[in-house]
Short mmCIF file of C-alpha atoms in Angstrom, two decimals:
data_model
loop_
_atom_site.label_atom_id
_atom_site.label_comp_id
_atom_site.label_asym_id
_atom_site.label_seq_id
_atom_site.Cartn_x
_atom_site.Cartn_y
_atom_site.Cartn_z
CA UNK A 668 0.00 0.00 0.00
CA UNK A 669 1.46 3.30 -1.15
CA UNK A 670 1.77 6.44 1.08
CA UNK A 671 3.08 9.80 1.30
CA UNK A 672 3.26 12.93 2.34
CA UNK A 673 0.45 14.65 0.43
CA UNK A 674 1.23 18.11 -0.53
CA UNK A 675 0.68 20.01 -4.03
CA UNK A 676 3.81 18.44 -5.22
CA UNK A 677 4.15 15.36 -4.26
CA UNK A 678 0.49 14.96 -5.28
CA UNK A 679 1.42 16.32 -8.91
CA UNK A 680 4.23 14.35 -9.31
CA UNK A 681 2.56 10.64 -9.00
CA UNK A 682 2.67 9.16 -12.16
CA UNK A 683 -0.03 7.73 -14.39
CA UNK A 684 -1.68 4.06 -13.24
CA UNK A 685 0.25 1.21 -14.60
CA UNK A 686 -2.78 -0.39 -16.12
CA UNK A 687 -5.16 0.48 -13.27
CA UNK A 688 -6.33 2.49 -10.90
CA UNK A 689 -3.92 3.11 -7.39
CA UNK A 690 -4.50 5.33 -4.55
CA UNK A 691 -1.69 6.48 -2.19
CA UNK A 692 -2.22 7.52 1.57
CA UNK A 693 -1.02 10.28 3.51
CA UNK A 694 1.18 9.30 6.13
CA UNK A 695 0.28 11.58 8.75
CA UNK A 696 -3.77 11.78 8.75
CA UNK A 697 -5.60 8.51 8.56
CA UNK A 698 -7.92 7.65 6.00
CA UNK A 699 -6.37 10.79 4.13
CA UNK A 700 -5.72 9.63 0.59
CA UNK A 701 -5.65 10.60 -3.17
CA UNK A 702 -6.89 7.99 -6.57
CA UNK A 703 -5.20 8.06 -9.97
CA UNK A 704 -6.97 7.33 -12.51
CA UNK A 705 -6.62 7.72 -16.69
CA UNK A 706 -9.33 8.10 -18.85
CA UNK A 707 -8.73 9.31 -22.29
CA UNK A 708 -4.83 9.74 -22.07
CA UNK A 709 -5.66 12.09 -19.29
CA UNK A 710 -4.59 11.28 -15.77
CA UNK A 711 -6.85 12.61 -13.16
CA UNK A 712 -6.09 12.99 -9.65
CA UNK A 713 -8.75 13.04 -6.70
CA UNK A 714 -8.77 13.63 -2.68
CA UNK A 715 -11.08 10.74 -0.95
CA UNK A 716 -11.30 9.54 2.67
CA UNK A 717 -11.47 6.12 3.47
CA UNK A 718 -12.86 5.22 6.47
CA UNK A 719 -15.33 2.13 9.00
CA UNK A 720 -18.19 3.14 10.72
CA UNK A 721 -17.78 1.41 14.18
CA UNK A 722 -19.69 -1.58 14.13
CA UNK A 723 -19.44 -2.11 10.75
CA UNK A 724 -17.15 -4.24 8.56
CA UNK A 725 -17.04 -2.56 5.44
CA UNK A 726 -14.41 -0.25 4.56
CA UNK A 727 -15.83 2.70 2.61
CA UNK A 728 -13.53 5.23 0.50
CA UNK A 729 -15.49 9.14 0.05
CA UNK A 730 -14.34 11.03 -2.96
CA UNK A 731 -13.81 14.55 -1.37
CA UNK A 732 -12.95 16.73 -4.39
CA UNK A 733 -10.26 16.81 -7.52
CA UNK A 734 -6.85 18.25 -7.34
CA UNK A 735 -6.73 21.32 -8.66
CA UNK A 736 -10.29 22.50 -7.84
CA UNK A 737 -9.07 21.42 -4.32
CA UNK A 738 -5.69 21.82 -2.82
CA UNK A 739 -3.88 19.13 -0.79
CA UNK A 740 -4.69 21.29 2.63
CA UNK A 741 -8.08 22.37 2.01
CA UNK A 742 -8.70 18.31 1.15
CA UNK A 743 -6.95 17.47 3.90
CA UNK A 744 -9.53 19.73 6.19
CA UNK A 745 -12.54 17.83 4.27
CA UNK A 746 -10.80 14.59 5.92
CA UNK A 747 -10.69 15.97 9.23
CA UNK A 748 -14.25 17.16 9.16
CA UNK A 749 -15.12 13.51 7.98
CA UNK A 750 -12.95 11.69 10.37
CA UNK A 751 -14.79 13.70 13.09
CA UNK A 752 -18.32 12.40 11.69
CA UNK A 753 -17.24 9.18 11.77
CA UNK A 754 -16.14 9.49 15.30
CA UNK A 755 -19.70 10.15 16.45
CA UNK A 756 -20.89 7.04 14.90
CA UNK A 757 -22.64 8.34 11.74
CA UNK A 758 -21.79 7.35 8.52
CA UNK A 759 -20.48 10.34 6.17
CA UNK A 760 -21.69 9.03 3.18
CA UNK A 761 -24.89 8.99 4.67
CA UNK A 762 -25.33 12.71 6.23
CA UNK A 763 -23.95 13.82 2.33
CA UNK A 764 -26.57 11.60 0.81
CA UNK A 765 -29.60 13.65 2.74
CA UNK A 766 -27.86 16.58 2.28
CA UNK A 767 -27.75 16.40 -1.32
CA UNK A 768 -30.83 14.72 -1.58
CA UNK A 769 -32.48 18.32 -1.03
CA UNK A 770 -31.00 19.75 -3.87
CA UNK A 771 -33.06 20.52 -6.79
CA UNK A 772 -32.72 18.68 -10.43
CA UNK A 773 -31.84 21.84 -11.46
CA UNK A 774 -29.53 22.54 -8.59
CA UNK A 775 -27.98 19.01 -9.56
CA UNK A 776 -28.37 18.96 -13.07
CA UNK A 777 -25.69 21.65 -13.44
CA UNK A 778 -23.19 19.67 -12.03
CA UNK A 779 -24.17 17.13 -14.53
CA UNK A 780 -24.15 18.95 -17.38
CA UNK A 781 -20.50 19.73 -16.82
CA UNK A 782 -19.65 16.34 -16.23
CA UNK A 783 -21.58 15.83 -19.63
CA UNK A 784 -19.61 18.28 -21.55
CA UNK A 785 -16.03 17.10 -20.14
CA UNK A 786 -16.63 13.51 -20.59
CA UNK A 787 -19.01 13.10 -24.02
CA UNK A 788 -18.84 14.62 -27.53
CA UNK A 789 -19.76 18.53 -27.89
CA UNK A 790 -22.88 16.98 -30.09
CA UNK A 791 -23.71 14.97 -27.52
CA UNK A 792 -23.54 17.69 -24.38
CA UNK A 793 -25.23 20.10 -27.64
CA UNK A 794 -28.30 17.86 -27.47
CA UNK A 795 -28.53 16.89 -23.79
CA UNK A 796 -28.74 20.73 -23.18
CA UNK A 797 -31.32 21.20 -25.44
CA UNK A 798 -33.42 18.62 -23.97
CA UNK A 799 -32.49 19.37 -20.62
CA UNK A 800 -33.25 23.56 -20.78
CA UNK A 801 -36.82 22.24 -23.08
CA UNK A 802 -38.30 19.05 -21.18
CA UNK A 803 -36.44 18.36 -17.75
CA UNK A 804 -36.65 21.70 -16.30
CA UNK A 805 -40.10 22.90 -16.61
CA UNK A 806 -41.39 19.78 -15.41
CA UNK A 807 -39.07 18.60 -13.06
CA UNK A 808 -36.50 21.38 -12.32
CA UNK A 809 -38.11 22.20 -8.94
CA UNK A 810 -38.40 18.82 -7.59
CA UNK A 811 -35.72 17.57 -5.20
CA UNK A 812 -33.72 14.93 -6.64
CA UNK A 813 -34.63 12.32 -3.64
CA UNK A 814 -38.25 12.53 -4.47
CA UNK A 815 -38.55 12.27 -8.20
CA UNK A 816 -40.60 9.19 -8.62
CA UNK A 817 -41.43 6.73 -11.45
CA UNK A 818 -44.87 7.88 -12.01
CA UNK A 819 -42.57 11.58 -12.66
CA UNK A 820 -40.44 10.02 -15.17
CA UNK A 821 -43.48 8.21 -16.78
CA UNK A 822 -45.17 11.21 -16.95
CA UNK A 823 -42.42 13.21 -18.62
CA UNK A 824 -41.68 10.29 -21.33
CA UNK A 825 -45.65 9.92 -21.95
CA UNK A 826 -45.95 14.14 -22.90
CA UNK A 827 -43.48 13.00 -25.93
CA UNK A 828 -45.22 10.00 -26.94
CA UNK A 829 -45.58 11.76 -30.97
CA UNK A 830 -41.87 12.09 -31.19
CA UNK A 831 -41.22 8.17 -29.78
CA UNK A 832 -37.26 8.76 -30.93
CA UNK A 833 -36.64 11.76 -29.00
CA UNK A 834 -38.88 10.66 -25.50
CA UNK A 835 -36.83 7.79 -25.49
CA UNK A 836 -33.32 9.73 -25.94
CA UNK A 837 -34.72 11.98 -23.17
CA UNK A 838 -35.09 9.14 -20.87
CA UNK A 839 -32.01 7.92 -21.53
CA UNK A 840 -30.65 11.09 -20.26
CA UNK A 841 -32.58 10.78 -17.62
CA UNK A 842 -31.78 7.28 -16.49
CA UNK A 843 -27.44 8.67 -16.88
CA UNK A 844 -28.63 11.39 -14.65
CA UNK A 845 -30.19 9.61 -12.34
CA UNK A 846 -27.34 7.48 -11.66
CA UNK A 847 -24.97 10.46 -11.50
CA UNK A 848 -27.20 11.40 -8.41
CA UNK A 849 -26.54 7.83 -7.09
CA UNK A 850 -22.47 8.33 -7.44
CA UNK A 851 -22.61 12.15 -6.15
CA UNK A 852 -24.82 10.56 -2.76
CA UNK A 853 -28.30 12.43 -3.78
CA UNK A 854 -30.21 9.07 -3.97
CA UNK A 855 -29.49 5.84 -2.77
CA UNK A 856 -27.82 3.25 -4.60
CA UNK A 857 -29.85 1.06 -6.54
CA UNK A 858 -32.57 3.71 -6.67
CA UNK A 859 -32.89 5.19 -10.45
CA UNK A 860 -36.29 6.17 -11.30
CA UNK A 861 -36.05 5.73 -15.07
CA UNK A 862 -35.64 1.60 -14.94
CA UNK A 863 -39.25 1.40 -14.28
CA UNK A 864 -40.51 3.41 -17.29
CA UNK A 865 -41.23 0.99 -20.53
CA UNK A 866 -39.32 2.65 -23.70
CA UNK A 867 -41.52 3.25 -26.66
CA UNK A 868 -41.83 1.46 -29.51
CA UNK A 869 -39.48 3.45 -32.56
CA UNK A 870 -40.02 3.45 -36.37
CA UNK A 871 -37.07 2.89 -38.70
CA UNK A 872 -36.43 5.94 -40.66
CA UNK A 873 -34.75 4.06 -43.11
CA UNK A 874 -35.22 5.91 -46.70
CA UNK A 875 -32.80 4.44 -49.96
CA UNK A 876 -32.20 6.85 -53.05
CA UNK A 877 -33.15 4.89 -55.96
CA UNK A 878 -31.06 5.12 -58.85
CA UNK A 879 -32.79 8.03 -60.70
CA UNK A 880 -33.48 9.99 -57.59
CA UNK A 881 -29.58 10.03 -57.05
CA UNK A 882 -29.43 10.93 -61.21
CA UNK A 883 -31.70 14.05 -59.69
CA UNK A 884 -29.59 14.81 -57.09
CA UNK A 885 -26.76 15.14 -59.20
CA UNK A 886 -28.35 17.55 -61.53
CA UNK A 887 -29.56 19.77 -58.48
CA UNK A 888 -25.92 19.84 -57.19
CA UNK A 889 -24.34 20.57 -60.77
CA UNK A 890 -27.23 23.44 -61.02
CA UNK A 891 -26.48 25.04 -57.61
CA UNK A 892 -22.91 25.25 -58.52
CA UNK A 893 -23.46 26.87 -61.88
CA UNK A 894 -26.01 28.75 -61.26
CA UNK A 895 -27.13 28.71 -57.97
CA UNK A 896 -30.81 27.77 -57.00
CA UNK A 897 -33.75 29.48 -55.66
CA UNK A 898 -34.77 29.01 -51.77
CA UNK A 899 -37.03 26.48 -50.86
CA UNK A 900 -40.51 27.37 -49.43
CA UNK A 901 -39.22 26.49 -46.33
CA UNK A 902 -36.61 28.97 -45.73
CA UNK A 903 -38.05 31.78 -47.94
CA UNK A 904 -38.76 34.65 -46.08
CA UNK A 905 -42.66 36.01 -46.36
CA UNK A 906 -43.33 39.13 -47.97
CA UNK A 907 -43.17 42.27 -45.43
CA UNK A 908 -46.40 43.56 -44.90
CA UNK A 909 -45.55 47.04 -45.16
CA UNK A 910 -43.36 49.02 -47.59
CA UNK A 911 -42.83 46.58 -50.11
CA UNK A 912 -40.91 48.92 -52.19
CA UNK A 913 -37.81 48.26 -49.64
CA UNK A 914 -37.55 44.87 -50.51
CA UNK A 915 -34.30 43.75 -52.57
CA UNK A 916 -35.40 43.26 -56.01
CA UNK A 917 -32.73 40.60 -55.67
CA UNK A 918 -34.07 38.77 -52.45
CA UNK A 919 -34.75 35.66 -54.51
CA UNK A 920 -31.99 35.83 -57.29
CA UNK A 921 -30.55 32.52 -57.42
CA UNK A 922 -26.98 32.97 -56.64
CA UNK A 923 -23.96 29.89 -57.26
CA UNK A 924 -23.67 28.33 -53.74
CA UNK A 925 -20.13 27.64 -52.09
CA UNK A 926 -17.98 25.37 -54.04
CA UNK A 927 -16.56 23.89 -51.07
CA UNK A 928 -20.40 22.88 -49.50
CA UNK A 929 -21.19 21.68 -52.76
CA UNK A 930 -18.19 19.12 -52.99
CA UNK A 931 -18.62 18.16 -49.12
CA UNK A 932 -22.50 16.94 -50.18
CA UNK A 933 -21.14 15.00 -53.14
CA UNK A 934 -18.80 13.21 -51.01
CA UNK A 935 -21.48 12.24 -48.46
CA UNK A 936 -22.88 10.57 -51.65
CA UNK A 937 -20.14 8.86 -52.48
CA UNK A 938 -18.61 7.87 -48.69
CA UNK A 939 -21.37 7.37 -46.68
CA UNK A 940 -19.64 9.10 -44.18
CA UNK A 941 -21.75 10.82 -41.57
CA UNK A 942 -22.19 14.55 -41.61
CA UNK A 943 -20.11 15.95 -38.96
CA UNK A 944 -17.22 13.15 -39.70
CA UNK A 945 -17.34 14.89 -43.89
CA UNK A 946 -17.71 18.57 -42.28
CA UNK A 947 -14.47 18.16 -39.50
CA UNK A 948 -12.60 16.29 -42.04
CA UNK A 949 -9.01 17.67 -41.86
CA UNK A 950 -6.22 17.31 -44.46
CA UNK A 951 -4.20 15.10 -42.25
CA UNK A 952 -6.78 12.38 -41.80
CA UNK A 953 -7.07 12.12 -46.11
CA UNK A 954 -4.89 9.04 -47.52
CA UNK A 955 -5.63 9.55 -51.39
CA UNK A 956 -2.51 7.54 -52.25
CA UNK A 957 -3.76 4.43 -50.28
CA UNK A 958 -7.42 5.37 -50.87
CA UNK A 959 -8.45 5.60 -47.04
CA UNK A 960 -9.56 8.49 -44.18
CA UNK A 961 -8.47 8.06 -41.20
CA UNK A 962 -10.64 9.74 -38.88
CA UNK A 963 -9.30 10.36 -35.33
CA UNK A 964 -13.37 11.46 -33.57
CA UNK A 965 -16.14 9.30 -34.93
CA UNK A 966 -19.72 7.83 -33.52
CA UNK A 967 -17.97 5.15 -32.63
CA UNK A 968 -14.10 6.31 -31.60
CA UNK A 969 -11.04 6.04 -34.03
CA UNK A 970 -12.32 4.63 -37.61
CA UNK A 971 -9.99 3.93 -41.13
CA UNK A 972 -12.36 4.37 -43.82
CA UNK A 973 -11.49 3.03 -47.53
CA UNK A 974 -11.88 5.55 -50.12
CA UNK A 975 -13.32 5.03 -52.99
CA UNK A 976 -11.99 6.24 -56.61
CA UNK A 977 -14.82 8.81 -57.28
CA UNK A 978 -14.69 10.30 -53.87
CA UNK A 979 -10.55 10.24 -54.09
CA UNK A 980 -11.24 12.19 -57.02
CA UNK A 981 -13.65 14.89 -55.78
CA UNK A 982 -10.98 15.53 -52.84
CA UNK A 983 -8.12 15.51 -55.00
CA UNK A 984 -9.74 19.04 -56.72
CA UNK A 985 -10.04 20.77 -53.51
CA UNK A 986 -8.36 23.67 -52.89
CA UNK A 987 -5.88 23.67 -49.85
CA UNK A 988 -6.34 27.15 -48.03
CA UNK A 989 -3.23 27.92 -46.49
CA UNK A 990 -3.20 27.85 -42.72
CA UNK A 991 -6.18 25.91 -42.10
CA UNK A 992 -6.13 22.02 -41.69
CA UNK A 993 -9.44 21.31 -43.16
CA UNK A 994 -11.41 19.94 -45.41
CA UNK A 995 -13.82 22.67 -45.62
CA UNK A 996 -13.02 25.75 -43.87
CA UNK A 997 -15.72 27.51 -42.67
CA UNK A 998 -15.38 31.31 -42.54
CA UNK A 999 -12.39 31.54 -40.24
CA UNK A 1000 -9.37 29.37 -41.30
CA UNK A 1001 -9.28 27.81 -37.49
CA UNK A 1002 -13.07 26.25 -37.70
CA UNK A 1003 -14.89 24.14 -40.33
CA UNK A 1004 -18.11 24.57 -42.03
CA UNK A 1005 -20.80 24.13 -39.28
CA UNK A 1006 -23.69 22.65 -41.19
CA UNK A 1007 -25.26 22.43 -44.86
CA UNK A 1008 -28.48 22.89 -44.09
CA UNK A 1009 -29.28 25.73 -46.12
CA UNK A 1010 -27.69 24.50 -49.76
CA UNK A 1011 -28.94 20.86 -48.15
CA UNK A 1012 -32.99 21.98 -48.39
CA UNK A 1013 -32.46 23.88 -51.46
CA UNK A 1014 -30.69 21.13 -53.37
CA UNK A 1015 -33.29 18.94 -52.40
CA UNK A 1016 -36.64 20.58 -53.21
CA UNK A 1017 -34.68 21.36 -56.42
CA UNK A 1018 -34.17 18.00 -57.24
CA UNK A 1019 -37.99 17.14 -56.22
CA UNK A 1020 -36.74 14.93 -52.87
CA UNK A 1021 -38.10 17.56 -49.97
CA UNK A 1022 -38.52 14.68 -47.77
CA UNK A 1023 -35.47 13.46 -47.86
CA UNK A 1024 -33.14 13.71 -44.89
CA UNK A 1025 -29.15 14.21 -45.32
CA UNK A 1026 -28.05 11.50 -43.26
CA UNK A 1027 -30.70 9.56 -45.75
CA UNK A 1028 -27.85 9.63 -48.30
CA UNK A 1029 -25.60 7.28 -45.55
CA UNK A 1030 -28.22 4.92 -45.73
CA UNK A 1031 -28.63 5.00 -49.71
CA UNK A 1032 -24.74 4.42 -49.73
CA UNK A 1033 -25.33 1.27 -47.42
CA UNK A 1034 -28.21 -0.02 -49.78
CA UNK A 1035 -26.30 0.07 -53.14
CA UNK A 1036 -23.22 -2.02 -51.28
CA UNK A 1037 -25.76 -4.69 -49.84
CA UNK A 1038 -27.89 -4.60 -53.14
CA UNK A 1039 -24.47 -5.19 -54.73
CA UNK A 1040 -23.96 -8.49 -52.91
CA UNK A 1041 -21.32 -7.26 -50.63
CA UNK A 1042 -21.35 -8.98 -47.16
CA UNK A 1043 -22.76 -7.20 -43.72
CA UNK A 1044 -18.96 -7.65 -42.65
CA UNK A 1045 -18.45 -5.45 -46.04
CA UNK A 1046 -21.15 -3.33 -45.52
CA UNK A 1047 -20.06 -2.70 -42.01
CA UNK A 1048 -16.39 -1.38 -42.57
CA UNK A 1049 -17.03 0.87 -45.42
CA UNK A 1050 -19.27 2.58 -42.42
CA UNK A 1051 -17.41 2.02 -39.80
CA UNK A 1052 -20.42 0.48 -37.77
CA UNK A 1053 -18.60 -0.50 -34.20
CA UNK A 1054 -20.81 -4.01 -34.19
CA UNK A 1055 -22.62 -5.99 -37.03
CA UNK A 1056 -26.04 -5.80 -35.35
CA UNK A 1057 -26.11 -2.39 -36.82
CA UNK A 1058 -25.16 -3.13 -39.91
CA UNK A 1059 -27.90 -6.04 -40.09
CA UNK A 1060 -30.84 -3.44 -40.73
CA UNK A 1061 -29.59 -3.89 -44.27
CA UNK A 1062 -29.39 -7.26 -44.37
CA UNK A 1063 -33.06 -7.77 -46.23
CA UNK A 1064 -31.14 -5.76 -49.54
CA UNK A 1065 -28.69 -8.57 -50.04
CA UNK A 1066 -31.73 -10.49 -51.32
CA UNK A 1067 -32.53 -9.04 -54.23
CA UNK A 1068 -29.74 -11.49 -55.98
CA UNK A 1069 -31.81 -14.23 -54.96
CA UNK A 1070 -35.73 -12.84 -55.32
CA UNK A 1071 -33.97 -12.83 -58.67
CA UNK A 1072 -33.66 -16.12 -58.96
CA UNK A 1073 -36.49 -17.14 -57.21
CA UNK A 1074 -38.20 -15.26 -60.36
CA UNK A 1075 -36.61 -17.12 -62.72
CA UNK A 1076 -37.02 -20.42 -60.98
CA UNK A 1077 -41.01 -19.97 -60.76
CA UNK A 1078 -41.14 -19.01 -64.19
CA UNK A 1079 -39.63 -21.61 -65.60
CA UNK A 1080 -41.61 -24.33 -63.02
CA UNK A 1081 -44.60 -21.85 -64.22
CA UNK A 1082 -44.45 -22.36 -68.29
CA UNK A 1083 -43.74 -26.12 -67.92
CA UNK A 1084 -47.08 -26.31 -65.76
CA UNK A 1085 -48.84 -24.56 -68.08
CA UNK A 1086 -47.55 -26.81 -70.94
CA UNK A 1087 -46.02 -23.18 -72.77
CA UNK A 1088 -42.41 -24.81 -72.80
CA UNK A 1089 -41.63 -28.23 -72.79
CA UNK A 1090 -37.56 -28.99 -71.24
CA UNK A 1091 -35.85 -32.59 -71.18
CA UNK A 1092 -33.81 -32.07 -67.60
CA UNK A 1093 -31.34 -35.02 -67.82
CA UNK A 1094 -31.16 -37.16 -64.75
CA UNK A 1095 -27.47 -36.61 -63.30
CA UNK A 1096 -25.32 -39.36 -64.41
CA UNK A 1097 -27.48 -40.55 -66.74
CA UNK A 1098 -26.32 -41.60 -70.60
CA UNK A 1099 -26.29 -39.25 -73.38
#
């Protein structure tokens, strides 16, 4: 068992866990200790106190606070205050369970929604603050965290029950912030509201470009480079009620769109990459020489793509702009574009497909490779899918080779039924 004298240097200078977790102890207050941990190349220091309730046989370890937020004194006060708790024969985890327990979810849901945005994707902390600020709060915000019941969460999911898809990502949130409130000591373990609460039932969205619709496509994207196209109803702006004679005669005037947004639509065509993977694409992750991107953030962590020969080619024309590393700059050199929604709804009501989502065109890349006859395994790399159950919503596409032949097959047995075609089938083996 390691120990030490824990001060603001010798806490700093412990090195990162040799394949786990370690905690050292400070040699002059018992119970007085600090864990290392790693997560994400990171290593992560934290004050606890480990301690027995006097009667008891389990040994139970408090986190106190991080170093840095805390220093190695004002922990080591925590510890004191702790050690004297224990000394009157309560349990410390207990007397910070009620006392947390009267916070607010809004109170605690702040410290969560750090801990969301230092530990998941920025789209992911985006989204869980949206739902958060819209759903959680107005309905639950004022409740203390300790008495937030089933019939609350049930209650909350069932308001959403005409957007199935995002009630049940809100109760997932819900359920990861319920057992935050377990680890922090605001409700006792075992104790999450949300496992209780049935998950609706979700429709695929599933929607494959035929062939012609992706001819249309094309045409749309050639035509907004050119020439630019007209706004779609949906983002036109109505006519001002007053003073019409102040409106631009050139409000509507289609104008050539951005070369660069153009290209980056074209190769979610041809990749099947997902939006945000095409849109943070830097120069460093593209391999045109081996025909692969090697993307460093993805869905599902590190991911090699292969690269096919039509979407080498569309990157190979790109213009480098000097001093930024991507793909597609956005309008400072140090950020990409954000989003193509814009050019996205105008190419598409251009090219007659309004309904038709962008991250439809991953899926229509998915269909032509299974309709092709490549494997799920296949199917699964060239999207970098982390498992094959994912990849298995395509599986029904593969068929199509043999409906084919069932076709034929039933023809044939069809026409010989019928007496149209008469066929002498040898008997294998037998004579000529």
């Amino acid at each position: 068992m390691a120990s030490a004298k824990l001060t603001k240097r010798s806490v700093e200078a412990l090195p990162a866990p040799p394949g786990c977790d370690y905690v050292v102890w400070d040699v002059d207050l018992t119970g007085f200790g600090v864990r290392i941990t790693e997560h994400e190349g990171s290593v992560r220091r934290a004050y606890l106190y480990g301690y027995r309730v006097e009667g008891a046989r389990r040994f139970r370890r408090l986190t106190i606070g991080p170093h840095g937020k805390l220093t190695a004194d004002q922990a080591r006060d925590a510890a004191k205050k702790l050690a004297g708790v224990v000394v009157t024969g309560e349990d410390p985890a207990d007397v910070r369970r009620r006392e947390r327990a009267k916070k607010t979810v809004r109170e605690l849901g702040a410290g969560y929604l750090e801990e969301v945005k230092a530990r998941r994707k920025p789209s992911t902390a985006v989204e869980y603050l949206r739902l958060w600020s819209r759903h959680v709060l107005p309905a639950l915000g004022a409740r203390k965290v300790g008495d937030v019941v089933a019939a609350d969460v049930r209650r909350l999911h069932r308001s959403l029950q005409a957007t199935p898809y995002q009630a049940n990502r809100l109760l997932a949130m819900l359920g990861a912030f319920f057992t935050y409130a377990e680890q922090e000591g605001a409700r006792a373990p075992h104790d999450n509201p949300t496992r209780a609460v049935k998950k609706f039932a979700e429709t695929s969205r599933e929607r494959f470009l035929t062939s012609a619709e992706v001819t249309q496509l094309g045409e749309a994207l050639a035509r907004a480079e050119k020439e630019g196209l007209r706004p779609p109803p949906l983002l036109r702006k109505p006519a001002p009620q007053k003073k019409p004679q102040n409106r631009p005669k050139s409000a509507d005037t289609p104008k050539p769109a951005n070369p660069l947004a153009v290209a980056a639509i074209r190769l979610l065509v041809l990749t099947g990459c997902r939006e945000g993977e095409i849109l943070s694409l830097r120069w460093d992750a593209v391999d045109l020489e081996r025909g692969f991107l090697r993307l460093a953030d993805t869905k599902t962590g590190k991911n090699v793509r292969p690269l096919g020969a039509a979407a080498a080619e569309v990157l190979a024309r790109l213009p480098r702009l000097q001093g930024s590393p991507f793909v597609f700059p956005g309008a400072r050199r140090s950020v990409h574009l954000k989003d193509l929604k814009r050019l996205w709804y105008a190419v598409r009501h251009a090219a007659g497909l309004d309904a038709l989502r962008i991250h439809d065109l991953r899926h229509s890349f998915a269909s032509v490779s299974a309709i092709g006859g490549d494997s799920l395994l296949v199917t699964r790399a060239l999207l970098g899918h982390r498992n094959i159950a994912t990849t298995q919503r395509y599986a029904h596409l593969s068929d199509d080779p043999v409906k084919a032949a069932a076709d034929r097959t039933s023809a044939s047995l069809a026409a010989w039924l019928d007496g149209r075609e008469t066929v002498t089938t040898p008997l294998r083996g037998a004579k000529r």
